PDB file of C-alpha atoms in Angstrom:
ATOM      1  CA  UNK A   1       0.000   0.000   0.000  1.00 41.00           C
ATOM      2  CA  UNK A   2       1.408   3.374  -0.973  1.00 40.00           C
ATOM      3  CA  UNK A   3       1.585   6.215   1.587  1.00 39.00           C
ATOM      4  CA  UNK A   4      -1.054   8.092  -0.422  1.00 37.00           C
ATOM      5  CA  UNK A   5      -3.560   5.215  -0.211  1.00 39.00           C
ATOM      6  CA  UNK A   6      -3.453   4.848   3.584  1.00 40.00           C
ATOM      7  CA  UNK A   7      -5.255   8.078   4.580  1.00 45.00           C
ATOM      8  CA  UNK A   8      -7.799   7.626   1.787  1.00 36.00           C
ATOM      9  CA  UNK A   9      -8.723   4.143   2.987  1.00 45.00           C
ATOM     10  CA  UNK A  10      -8.857   5.394   6.574  1.00 48.00           C
ATOM     11  CA  UNK A  11     -11.275   8.165   5.590  1.00 54.00           C
ATOM     12  CA  UNK A  12     -13.452   5.688   3.693  1.00 53.00           C
ATOM     13  CA  UNK A  13     -13.615   3.345   6.683  1.00 61.00           C
ATOM     14  CA  UNK A  14     -14.523   6.274   8.951  1.00 72.00           C
ATOM     15  CA  UNK A  15     -17.274   7.467   6.636  1.00 80.00           C
ATOM     16  CA  UNK A  16     -18.680   3.949   6.257  1.00 84.00           C
ATOM     17  CA  UNK A  17     -18.810   3.602  10.045  1.00 89.00           C
ATOM     18  CA  UNK A  18     -21.284   6.483  10.007  1.00 93.00           C
ATOM     19  CA  UNK A  19     -23.031   5.929   6.673  1.00 93.00           C
ATOM     20  CA  UNK A  20     -23.650   2.207   7.212  1.00 94.00           C
ATOM     21  CA  UNK A  21     -25.842   2.572  10.320  1.00 95.00           C
ATOM     22  CA  UNK A  22     -27.327   5.744   8.819  1.00 96.00           C
ATOM     23  CA  UNK A  23     -28.812   4.019   5.791  1.00 95.00           C
ATOM     24  CA  UNK A  24     -30.238   1.277   8.022  1.00 95.00           C
ATOM     25  CA  UNK A  25     -31.799   3.720  10.499  1.00 96.00           C
ATOM     26  CA  UNK A  26     -35.613   3.738  10.540  1.00 93.00           C
ATOM     27  CA  UNK A  27     -36.352   6.479  13.072  1.00 93.00           C
ATOM     28  CA  UNK A  28     -35.370  10.089  13.611  1.00 94.00           C
ATOM     29  CA  UNK A  29     -34.071   9.095  17.036  1.00 93.00           C
ATOM     30  CA  UNK A  30     -31.570   6.673  15.543  1.00 95.00           C
ATOM     31  CA  UNK A  31     -30.347   9.205  12.976  1.00 97.00           C
ATOM     32  CA  UNK A  32     -30.020  11.964  15.554  1.00 97.00           C
ATOM     33  CA  UNK A  33     -28.068   9.769  17.949  1.00 96.00           C
ATOM     34  CA  UNK A  34     -25.686   8.729  15.190  1.00 96.00           C
ATOM     35  CA  UNK A  35     -25.146  12.341  14.147  1.00 97.00           C
ATOM     36  CA  UNK A  36     -24.555  13.624  17.679  1.00 97.00           C
ATOM     37  CA  UNK A  37     -21.940  10.960  18.344  1.00 95.00           C
ATOM     38  CA  UNK A  38     -20.230  11.523  14.994  1.00 96.00           C
ATOM     39  CA  UNK A  39     -19.990  15.316  15.288  1.00 97.00           C
ATOM     40  CA  UNK A  40     -18.890  15.160  18.914  1.00 96.00           C
ATOM     41  CA  UNK A  41     -15.741  13.438  17.676  1.00 95.00           C
ATOM     42  CA  UNK A  42     -14.967  16.608  15.694  1.00 96.00           C
ATOM     43  CA  UNK A  43     -15.501  18.859  18.725  1.00 97.00           C
ATOM     44  CA  UNK A  44     -19.171  19.806  18.251  1.00 98.00           C
ATOM     45  CA  UNK A  45     -21.371  18.613  21.111  1.00 97.00           C
ATOM     46  CA  UNK A  46     -24.368  20.987  20.998  1.00 98.00           C
ATOM     47  CA  UNK A  47     -26.347  20.859  17.792  1.00 98.00           C
ATOM     48  CA  UNK A  48     -29.467  22.385  16.304  1.00 97.00           C
ATOM     49  CA  UNK A  49     -31.071  21.075  13.134  1.00 97.00           C
ATOM     50  CA  UNK A  50     -33.890  23.000  11.506  1.00 94.00           C
ATOM     51  CA  UNK A  51     -35.884  21.968   8.443  1.00 95.00           C
ATOM     52  CA  UNK A  52     -39.047  23.267   6.809  1.00 94.00           C
ATOM     53  CA  UNK A  53     -40.792  22.685   3.507  1.00 93.00           C
ATOM     54  CA  UNK A  54     -43.276  25.494   4.170  1.00 93.00           C
ATOM     55  CA  UNK A  55     -41.189  28.670   3.929  1.00 91.00           C
ATOM     56  CA  UNK A  56     -42.692  31.808   2.437  1.00 87.00           C
ATOM     57  CA  UNK A  57     -41.072  34.465   0.234  1.00 81.00           C
ATOM     58  CA  UNK A  58     -40.719  36.666   3.328  1.00 77.00           C
ATOM     59  CA  UNK A  59     -39.575  34.130   5.911  1.00 80.00           C
ATOM     60  CA  UNK A  60     -39.278  30.578   7.194  1.00 84.00           C
ATOM     61  CA  UNK A  61     -43.039  30.052   7.473  1.00 87.00           C
ATOM     62  CA  UNK A  62     -44.989  28.725  10.475  1.00 89.00           C
ATOM     63  CA  UNK A  63     -42.778  27.254  13.175  1.00 87.00           C
ATOM     64  CA  UNK A  64     -45.488  24.666  13.824  1.00 89.00           C
ATOM     65  CA  UNK A  65     -44.744  23.075  10.449  1.00 92.00           C
ATOM     66  CA  UNK A  66     -40.966  22.940  10.915  1.00 92.00           C
ATOM     67  CA  UNK A  67     -38.788  20.234  12.400  1.00 93.00           C
ATOM     68  CA  UNK A  68     -36.342  21.288  15.116  1.00 94.00           C
ATOM     69  CA  UNK A  69     -33.883  18.904  16.760  1.00 95.00           C
ATOM     70  CA  UNK A  70     -31.420  19.926  19.420  1.00 95.00           C
ATOM     71  CA  UNK A  71     -28.866  18.624  21.871  1.00 96.00           C
ATOM     72  CA  UNK A  72     -28.751  21.958  23.718  1.00 96.00           C
ATOM     73  CA  UNK A  73     -30.282  22.194  27.165  1.00 94.00           C
ATOM     74  CA  UNK A  74     -33.985  22.972  27.486  1.00 92.00           C
ATOM     75  CA  UNK A  75     -33.520  26.566  28.705  1.00 94.00           C
ATOM     76  CA  UNK A  76     -31.433  27.503  25.681  1.00 96.00           C
ATOM     77  CA  UNK A  77     -33.794  25.817  23.242  1.00 93.00           C
ATOM     78  CA  UNK A  78     -36.874  27.511  24.686  1.00 92.00           C
ATOM     79  CA  UNK A  79     -35.270  30.931  24.435  1.00 94.00           C
ATOM     80  CA  UNK A  80     -33.511  30.555  21.092  1.00 95.00           C
ATOM     81  CA  UNK A  81     -36.188  28.606  19.214  1.00 91.00           C
ATOM     82  CA  UNK A  82     -39.343  28.938  21.306  1.00 87.00           C
ATOM     83  CA  UNK A  83     -38.973  32.711  21.685  1.00 91.00           C
ATOM     84  CA  UNK A  84     -38.074  32.887  17.986  1.00 91.00           C
ATOM     85  CA  UNK A  85     -34.721  34.529  18.656  1.00 94.00           C
ATOM     86  CA  UNK A  86     -33.207  32.431  15.872  1.00 94.00           C
ATOM     87  CA  UNK A  87     -35.164  34.486  13.330  1.00 93.00           C
ATOM     88  CA  UNK A  88     -32.861  37.424  14.141  1.00 94.00           C
ATOM     89  CA  UNK A  89     -29.669  35.392  14.320  1.00 94.00           C
ATOM     90  CA  UNK A  90     -27.001  36.597  11.873  1.00 94.00           C
ATOM     91  CA  UNK A  91     -26.414  33.026  10.727  1.00 91.00           C
ATOM     92  CA  UNK A  92     -30.105  32.676   9.821  1.00 91.00           C
ATOM     93  CA  UNK A  93     -29.710  35.628   7.469  1.00 91.00           C
ATOM     94  CA  UNK A  94     -26.554  34.039   6.115  1.00 93.00           C
ATOM     95  CA  UNK A  95     -28.420  30.810   5.334  1.00 92.00           C
ATOM     96  CA  UNK A  96     -31.218  32.701   3.586  1.00 88.00           C
ATOM     97  CA  UNK A  97     -28.666  34.540   1.475  1.00 90.00           C
ATOM     98  CA  UNK A  98     -26.388  31.601   0.680  1.00 91.00           C
ATOM     99  CA  UNK A  99     -28.582  28.463   0.778  1.00 88.00           C
ATOM    100  CA  UNK A 100     -25.607  26.081   0.838  1.00 95.00           C
ATOM    101  CA  UNK A 101     -22.120  25.695   2.250  1.00 96.00           C
ATOM    102  CA  UNK A 102     -20.677  26.476   5.682  1.00 97.00           C
ATOM    103  CA  UNK A 103     -19.795  29.549   7.673  1.00 96.00           C
ATOM    104  CA  UNK A 104     -17.515  30.089  10.664  1.00 97.00           C
ATOM    105  CA  UNK A 105     -19.252  32.065  13.381  1.00 96.00           C
ATOM    106  CA  UNK A 106     -16.104  34.106  13.848  1.00 93.00           C
ATOM    107  CA  UNK A 107     -16.405  35.266  10.246  1.00 88.00           C
ATOM    108  CA  UNK A 108     -19.616  37.111  11.176  1.00 85.00           C
ATOM    109  CA  UNK A 109     -19.405  37.747  14.910  1.00 80.00           C
ATOM    110  CA  UNK A 110     -16.073  39.552  14.593  1.00 79.00           C
ATOM    111  CA  UNK A 111     -17.712  42.214  12.412  1.00 82.00           C
ATOM    112  CA  UNK A 112     -20.345  43.716  14.737  1.00 82.00           C
ATOM    113  CA  UNK A 113     -20.541  46.813  12.572  1.00 86.00           C
ATOM    114  CA  UNK A 114     -22.105  44.657   9.847  1.00 88.00           C
ATOM    115  CA  UNK A 115     -24.803  43.263  12.154  1.00 93.00           C
ATOM    116  CA  UNK A 116     -28.277  44.631  12.684  1.00 93.00           C
ATOM    117  CA  UNK A 117     -29.246  45.671  16.236  1.00 94.00           C
ATOM    118  CA  UNK A 118     -31.407  42.554  16.731  1.00 94.00           C
ATOM    119  CA  UNK A 119     -28.572  40.358  15.483  1.00 94.00           C
ATOM    120  CA  UNK A 120     -26.154  41.884  17.982  1.00 94.00           C
ATOM    121  CA  UNK A 121     -28.673  41.085  20.736  1.00 95.00           C
ATOM    122  CA  UNK A 122     -28.786  37.446  19.636  1.00 95.00           C
ATOM    123  CA  UNK A 123     -24.996  37.246  19.599  1.00 93.00           C
ATOM    124  CA  UNK A 124     -24.867  38.692  23.133  1.00 94.00           C
ATOM    125  CA  UNK A 125     -27.468  36.140  24.281  1.00 96.00           C
ATOM    126  CA  UNK A 126     -25.479  33.262  22.802  1.00 95.00           C
ATOM    127  CA  UNK A 127     -22.274  34.415  24.463  1.00 93.00           C
ATOM    128  CA  UNK A 128     -24.086  34.690  27.806  1.00 95.00           C
ATOM    129  CA  UNK A 129     -25.344  31.110  27.347  1.00 96.00           C
ATOM    130  CA  UNK A 130     -21.887  29.755  26.570  1.00 95.00           C
ATOM    131  CA  UNK A 131     -22.570  29.395  22.845  1.00 96.00           C
ATOM    132  CA  UNK A 132     -19.398  31.152  21.762  1.00 94.00           C
ATOM    133  CA  UNK A 133     -17.809  29.217  18.906  1.00 97.00           C
ATOM    134  CA  UNK A 134     -19.134  27.094  16.081  1.00 97.00           C
ATOM    135  CA  UNK A 135     -20.129  26.638  12.481  1.00 98.00           C
ATOM    136  CA  UNK A 136     -23.368  26.794  10.537  1.00 97.00           C
ATOM    137  CA  UNK A 137     -23.994  24.433   7.630  1.00 98.00           C
ATOM    138  CA  UNK A 138     -26.654  25.332   5.066  1.00 97.00           C
ATOM    139  CA  UNK A 139     -28.111  22.344   3.239  1.00 97.00           C
ATOM    140  CA  UNK A 140     -29.015  22.866  -0.431  1.00 96.00           C
ATOM    141  CA  UNK A 141     -32.678  22.106  -1.091  1.00 94.00           C
ATOM    142  CA  UNK A 142     -34.460  21.771  -4.452  1.00 90.00           C
ATOM    143  CA  UNK A 143     -37.356  24.083  -3.566  1.00 91.00           C
ATOM    144  CA  UNK A 144     -37.359  27.804  -2.668  1.00 89.00           C
ATOM    145  CA  UNK A 145     -39.988  26.852  -0.069  1.00 91.00           C
ATOM    146  CA  UNK A 146     -37.489  24.656   1.785  1.00 93.00           C
ATOM    147  CA  UNK A 147     -34.726  25.527   4.222  1.00 93.00           C
ATOM    148  CA  UNK A 148     -32.431  23.192   6.124  1.00 95.00           C
ATOM    149  CA  UNK A 149     -29.506  24.043   8.356  1.00 96.00           C
ATOM    150  CA  UNK A 150     -27.279  22.787  11.150  1.00 98.00           C
ATOM    151  CA  UNK A 151     -25.898  25.042  13.877  1.00 97.00           C
ATOM    152  CA  UNK A 152     -22.884  23.270  15.370  1.00 98.00           C
ATOM    153  CA  UNK A 153     -21.626  24.599  18.702  1.00 98.00           C
ATOM    154  CA  UNK A 154     -18.123  23.685  19.810  1.00 98.00           C
ATOM    155  CA  UNK A 155     -17.413  21.989  23.103  1.00 97.00           C
ATOM    156  CA  UNK A 156     -16.880  24.286  26.057  1.00 95.00           C
ATOM    157  CA  UNK A 157     -13.265  25.305  26.260  1.00 96.00           C
ATOM    158  CA  UNK A 158     -12.704  25.233  22.499  1.00 97.00           C
ATOM    159  CA  UNK A 159     -12.118  28.554  20.784  1.00 96.00           C
ATOM    160  CA  UNK A 160     -13.282  29.608  17.343  1.00 97.00           C
ATOM    161  CA  UNK A 161      -9.698  29.250  16.163  1.00 97.00           C
ATOM    162  CA  UNK A 162      -9.671  25.651  17.430  1.00 98.00           C
ATOM    163  CA  UNK A 163     -12.795  24.921  15.387  1.00 98.00           C
ATOM    164  CA  UNK A 164     -11.467  26.783  12.357  1.00 97.00           C
ATOM    165  CA  UNK A 165      -8.370  24.575  12.471  1.00 97.00           C
ATOM    166  CA  UNK A 166     -10.591  21.483  12.674  1.00 97.00           C
ATOM    167  CA  UNK A 167     -12.669  22.745   9.766  1.00 97.00           C
ATOM    168  CA  UNK A 168      -9.588  23.336   7.653  1.00 97.00           C
ATOM    169  CA  UNK A 169      -8.752  19.641   8.038  1.00 96.00           C
ATOM    170  CA  UNK A 170     -12.207  18.053   8.125  1.00 96.00           C
ATOM    171  CA  UNK A 171     -14.722  20.669   7.030  1.00 97.00           C
ATOM    172  CA  UNK A 172     -15.615  18.965   3.756  1.00 96.00           C
ATOM    173  CA  UNK A 173     -16.159  15.680   5.567  1.00 95.00           C
ATOM    174  CA  UNK A 174     -18.368  17.330   8.207  1.00 96.00           C
ATOM    175  CA  UNK A 175     -20.474  18.987   5.502  1.00 97.00           C
ATOM    176  CA  UNK A 176     -20.973  15.618   3.814  1.00 96.00           C
ATOM    177  CA  UNK A 177     -22.027  14.083   7.150  1.00 97.00           C
ATOM    178  CA  UNK A 178     -24.579  16.860   7.721  1.00 98.00           C
ATOM    179  CA  UNK A 179     -25.954  16.545   4.201  1.00 97.00           C
ATOM    180  CA  UNK A 180     -26.296  12.767   4.507  1.00 97.00           C
ATOM    181  CA  UNK A 181     -28.084  13.135   7.842  1.00 98.00           C
ATOM    182  CA  UNK A 182     -30.462  15.716   6.345  1.00 97.00           C
ATOM    183  CA  UNK A 183     -31.328  13.454   3.425  1.00 97.00           C
ATOM    184  CA  UNK A 184     -32.154  10.679   5.882  1.00 97.00           C
ATOM    185  CA  UNK A 185     -34.219  13.001   8.106  1.00 97.00           C
ATOM    186  CA  UNK A 186     -36.127  14.226   5.047  1.00 95.00           C
ATOM    187  CA  UNK A 187     -37.004  10.652   4.059  1.00 95.00           C
ATOM    188  CA  UNK A 188     -38.603   9.765   7.412  1.00 95.00           C
ATOM    189  CA  UNK A 189     -41.958  10.784   8.940  1.00 93.00           C
ATOM    190  CA  UNK A 190     -41.413  14.224  10.441  1.00 89.00           C
ATOM    191  CA  UNK A 191     -42.785  15.281  13.793  1.00 81.00           C
ATOM    192  CA  UNK A 192     -43.811  18.915  14.166  1.00 84.00           C
ATOM    193  CA  UNK A 193     -45.485  21.076  16.810  1.00 83.00           C
ATOM    194  CA  UNK A 194     -48.895  20.672  15.161  1.00 86.00           C
ATOM    195  CA  UNK A 195     -51.594  18.755  17.021  1.00 86.00           C
ATOM    196  CA  UNK A 196     -51.477  15.156  15.842  1.00 89.00           C
ATOM    197  CA  UNK A 197     -54.225  13.615  13.732  1.00 94.00           C
ATOM    198  CA  UNK A 198     -56.055  10.603  15.094  1.00 94.00           C
ATOM    199  CA  UNK A 199     -55.677   7.215  13.456  1.00 94.00           C
ATOM    200  CA  UNK A 200     -59.189   7.502  11.969  1.00 96.00           C
ATOM    201  CA  UNK A 201     -58.520  10.966  10.569  1.00 97.00           C
ATOM    202  CA  UNK A 202     -55.362   9.671   8.904  1.00 96.00           C
ATOM    203  CA  UNK A 203     -57.231   6.668   7.506  1.00 96.00           C
ATOM    204  CA  UNK A 204     -59.901   8.881   5.943  1.00 97.00           C
ATOM    205  CA  UNK A 205     -57.298  11.122   4.324  1.00 97.00           C
ATOM    206  CA  UNK A 206     -55.397   8.144   2.969  1.00 96.00           C
ATOM    207  CA  UNK A 207     -58.541   6.756   1.314  1.00 97.00           C
ATOM    208  CA  UNK A 208     -59.365  10.172  -0.169  1.00 97.00           C
ATOM    209  CA  UNK A 209     -55.788  10.426  -1.472  1.00 97.00           C
ATOM    210  CA  UNK A 210     -56.446   7.178  -3.367  1.00 96.00           C
ATOM    211  CA  UNK A 211     -59.341   8.843  -5.173  1.00 96.00           C
ATOM    212  CA  UNK A 212     -62.208   7.546  -3.052  1.00 97.00           C
ATOM    213  CA  UNK A 213     -65.280   9.718  -2.577  1.00 97.00           C
ATOM    214  CA  UNK A 214     -66.683  10.476   0.861  1.00 97.00           C
ATOM    215  CA  UNK A 215     -69.411   7.907   0.188  1.00 98.00           C
ATOM    216  CA  UNK A 216     -66.802   5.329  -0.829  1.00 97.00           C
ATOM    217  CA  UNK A 217     -64.792   5.955   2.336  1.00 97.00           C
ATOM    218  CA  UNK A 218     -67.932   5.775   4.504  1.00 97.00           C
ATOM    219  CA  UNK A 219     -68.779   2.377   3.006  1.00 97.00           C
ATOM    220  CA  UNK A 220     -65.220   1.074   3.411  1.00 97.00           C
ATOM    221  CA  UNK A 221     -64.949   2.199   7.023  1.00 97.00           C
ATOM    222  CA  UNK A 222     -68.521   1.254   7.950  1.00 97.00           C
ATOM    223  CA  UNK A 223     -69.570   4.723   9.116  1.00 97.00           C
ATOM    224  CA  UNK A 224     -71.824   7.500   7.872  1.00 97.00           C
ATOM    225  CA  UNK A 225     -70.884  10.178   5.334  1.00 97.00           C
ATOM    226  CA  UNK A 226     -71.339  12.938   7.971  1.00 97.00           C
ATOM    227  CA  UNK A 227     -68.773  11.099  10.134  1.00 98.00           C
ATOM    228  CA  UNK A 228     -66.298  11.102   7.256  1.00 97.00           C
ATOM    229  CA  UNK A 229     -66.935  14.793   6.648  1.00 98.00           C
ATOM    230  CA  UNK A 230     -66.333  15.495  10.336  1.00 97.00           C
ATOM    231  CA  UNK A 231     -63.019  13.613  10.282  1.00 97.00           C
ATOM    232  CA  UNK A 232     -61.924  15.649   7.257  1.00 98.00           C
ATOM    233  CA  UNK A 233     -63.004  18.948   8.813  1.00 97.00           C
ATOM    234  CA  UNK A 234     -61.138  18.271  12.056  1.00 97.00           C
ATOM    235  CA  UNK A 235     -58.056  17.153  10.117  1.00 96.00           C
ATOM    236  CA  UNK A 236     -58.081  20.402   8.126  1.00 97.00           C
ATOM    237  CA  UNK A 237     -58.407  22.416  11.330  1.00 96.00           C
ATOM    238  CA  UNK A 238     -55.480  20.614  12.983  1.00 95.00           C
ATOM    239  CA  UNK A 239     -53.284  21.103   9.934  1.00 95.00           C
ATOM    240  CA  UNK A 240     -54.460  24.713   9.466  1.00 94.00           C
ATOM    241  CA  UNK A 241     -55.399  24.316   5.810  1.00 95.00           C
ATOM    242  CA  UNK A 242     -58.543  25.186   3.871  1.00 96.00           C
ATOM    243  CA  UNK A 243     -59.023  22.153   1.643  1.00 97.00           C
ATOM    244  CA  UNK A 244     -58.632  18.409   1.931  1.00 97.00           C
ATOM    245  CA  UNK A 245     -56.189  18.502  -0.994  1.00 96.00           C
ATOM    246  CA  UNK A 246     -53.978  20.862   1.008  1.00 96.00           C
ATOM    247  CA  UNK A 247     -54.183  18.541   4.020  1.00 96.00           C
ATOM    248  CA  UNK A 248     -53.018  15.587   1.921  1.00 96.00           C
ATOM    249  CA  UNK A 249     -50.222  17.662   0.381  1.00 95.00           C
ATOM    250  CA  UNK A 250     -48.968  18.806   3.792  1.00 94.00           C
ATOM    251  CA  UNK A 251     -48.954  15.282   5.214  1.00 95.00           C
ATOM    252  CA  UNK A 252     -47.173  14.050   2.098  1.00 94.00           C
ATOM    253  CA  UNK A 253     -44.471  16.707   2.530  1.00 93.00           C
ATOM    254  CA  UNK A 254     -44.080  15.503   6.135  1.00 93.00           C
ATOM    255  CA  UNK A 255     -43.870  11.839   5.031  1.00 93.00           C
ATOM    256  CA  UNK A 256     -46.806  10.950   7.267  1.00 93.00           C
ATOM    257  CA  UNK A 257     -49.046   9.338   4.635  1.00 93.00           C
ATOM    258  CA  UNK A 258     -49.265   5.534   4.515  1.00 90.00           C
ATOM    259  CA  UNK A 259     -46.879   4.979   7.417  1.00 83.00           C
ATOM    260  CA  UNK A 260     -47.087   1.347   8.479  1.00 64.00           C
ATOM    261  CA  UNK A 261     -48.753   0.997  11.867  1.00 53.00           C
ATOM    262  CA  UNK A 262     -46.691  -2.153  12.448  1.00 45.00           C
ATOM    263  CA  UNK A 263     -43.510  -0.076  12.532  1.00 47.00           C
ATOM    264  CA  UNK A 264     -42.445   1.837  15.641  1.00 42.00           C
ATOM    265  CA  UNK A 265     -43.219   5.552  15.279  1.00 41.00           C
ATOM    266  CA  UNK A 266     -40.413   7.531  13.716  1.00 42.00           C
ATOM    267  CA  UNK A 267     -41.330  10.724  15.513  1.00 41.00           C
ATOM    268  CA  UNK A 268     -39.603  12.607  18.238  1.00 44.00           C
ATOM    269  CA  UNK A 269     -35.853  12.206  18.790  1.00 44.00           C
ATOM    270  CA  UNK A 270     -36.284  15.439  20.712  1.00 49.00           C
ATOM    271  CA  UNK A 271     -39.723  14.792  22.122  1.00 48.00           C
ATOM    272  CA  UNK A 272     -39.032  17.161  25.019  1.00 49.00           C
ATOM    273  CA  UNK A 273     -37.905  19.890  22.634  1.00 51.00           C
ATOM    274  CA  UNK A 274     -40.856  19.334  20.300  1.00 53.00           C
ATOM    275  CA  UNK A 275     -43.347  19.311  23.154  1.00 51.00           C
ATOM    276  CA  UNK A 276     -41.706  22.410  24.603  1.00 49.00           C
ATOM    277  CA  UNK A 277     -42.102  24.238  21.299  1.00 50.00           C
ATOM    278  CA  UNK A 278     -45.674  22.979  20.921  1.00 49.00           C
ATOM    279  CA  UNK A 279     -46.532  24.138  24.444  1.00 51.00           C
ATOM    280  CA  UNK A 280     -44.961  27.545  23.850  1.00 45.00           C
ATOM    281  CA  UNK A 281     -46.877  28.054  20.603  1.00 46.00           C
ATOM    282  CA  UNK A 282     -50.176  27.005  22.199  1.00 51.00           C
ATOM    283  CA  UNK A 283     -49.639  29.376  25.135  1.00 50.00           C
ATOM    284  CA  UNK A 284     -48.812  32.230  22.750  1.00 46.00           C
ATOM    285  CA  UNK A 285     -51.952  31.545  20.698  1.00 46.00           C
ATOM    286  CA  UNK A 286     -54.088  31.533  23.859  1.00 47.00           C
ATOM    287  CA  UNK A 287     -52.614  34.827  25.043  1.00 45.00           C
ATOM    288  CA  UNK A 288     -53.247  36.429  21.645  1.00 42.00           C
ATOM    289  CA  UNK A 289     -56.823  35.122  21.641  1.00 44.00           C
ATOM    290  CA  UNK A 290     -57.474  36.566  25.119  1.00 45.00           C
ATOM    291  CA  UNK A 291     -56.009  39.909  24.041  1.00 43.00           C
TER     292      UNK A 291
END
């Protein structure tokens, strides 16, 4: 074996050690665990992954329809995501402007004169919370309605220069790892902060998606047409859409149609984080309604 072949084979073995279990993973939990372990080896132990297929021309769209995963502590997640601070984060603007690639936080944070006032507040919050060095990876997506990113925070004690040195050696590999993980996440049923549909509501929508009329579905399920119409109405309300076609489209985007009930649910590697976000959104909606 030549000296040039040794590092190449070593890199291939390392990548296969991650990619092999990744392709066999069947739940978000499994993928997230694999990713957290893999990136920790590079010095990143606090991660945030955000993904939405429902962005608008003016923003990221409803938070309730997005997937957020995190290995940060609950207090940080509730403030940064739940309080929507991330919307004013300088790296969020960078992702919207660049759509792919990676960015050292030092590249942006060291130029406060280029930051908006709200962005400087977010940077100050992160520093106060010990989130002082890291990288952001923007994942290329085929649709302008989609955004996906990873915010990778370095281990406590590591400086931005330490992480920049790591990135110089392994940055391309880390980007590939993040992209592979995203592709796997995007292929699995996605849990969001929306209220879940019941099994019967899902069944009705799946029959309608196959072209069955309400009368057909009522006959198949052994219930009345008004019962089918009620299931569809409640499903639309939970998904916050106007038509049944929109409900089916949204569930399809979230990979929740025709999920085998014999398989363990693929939802919720960050059940606490998801429930925290769901609770925050519900409380905010109630306060706005009372006002």
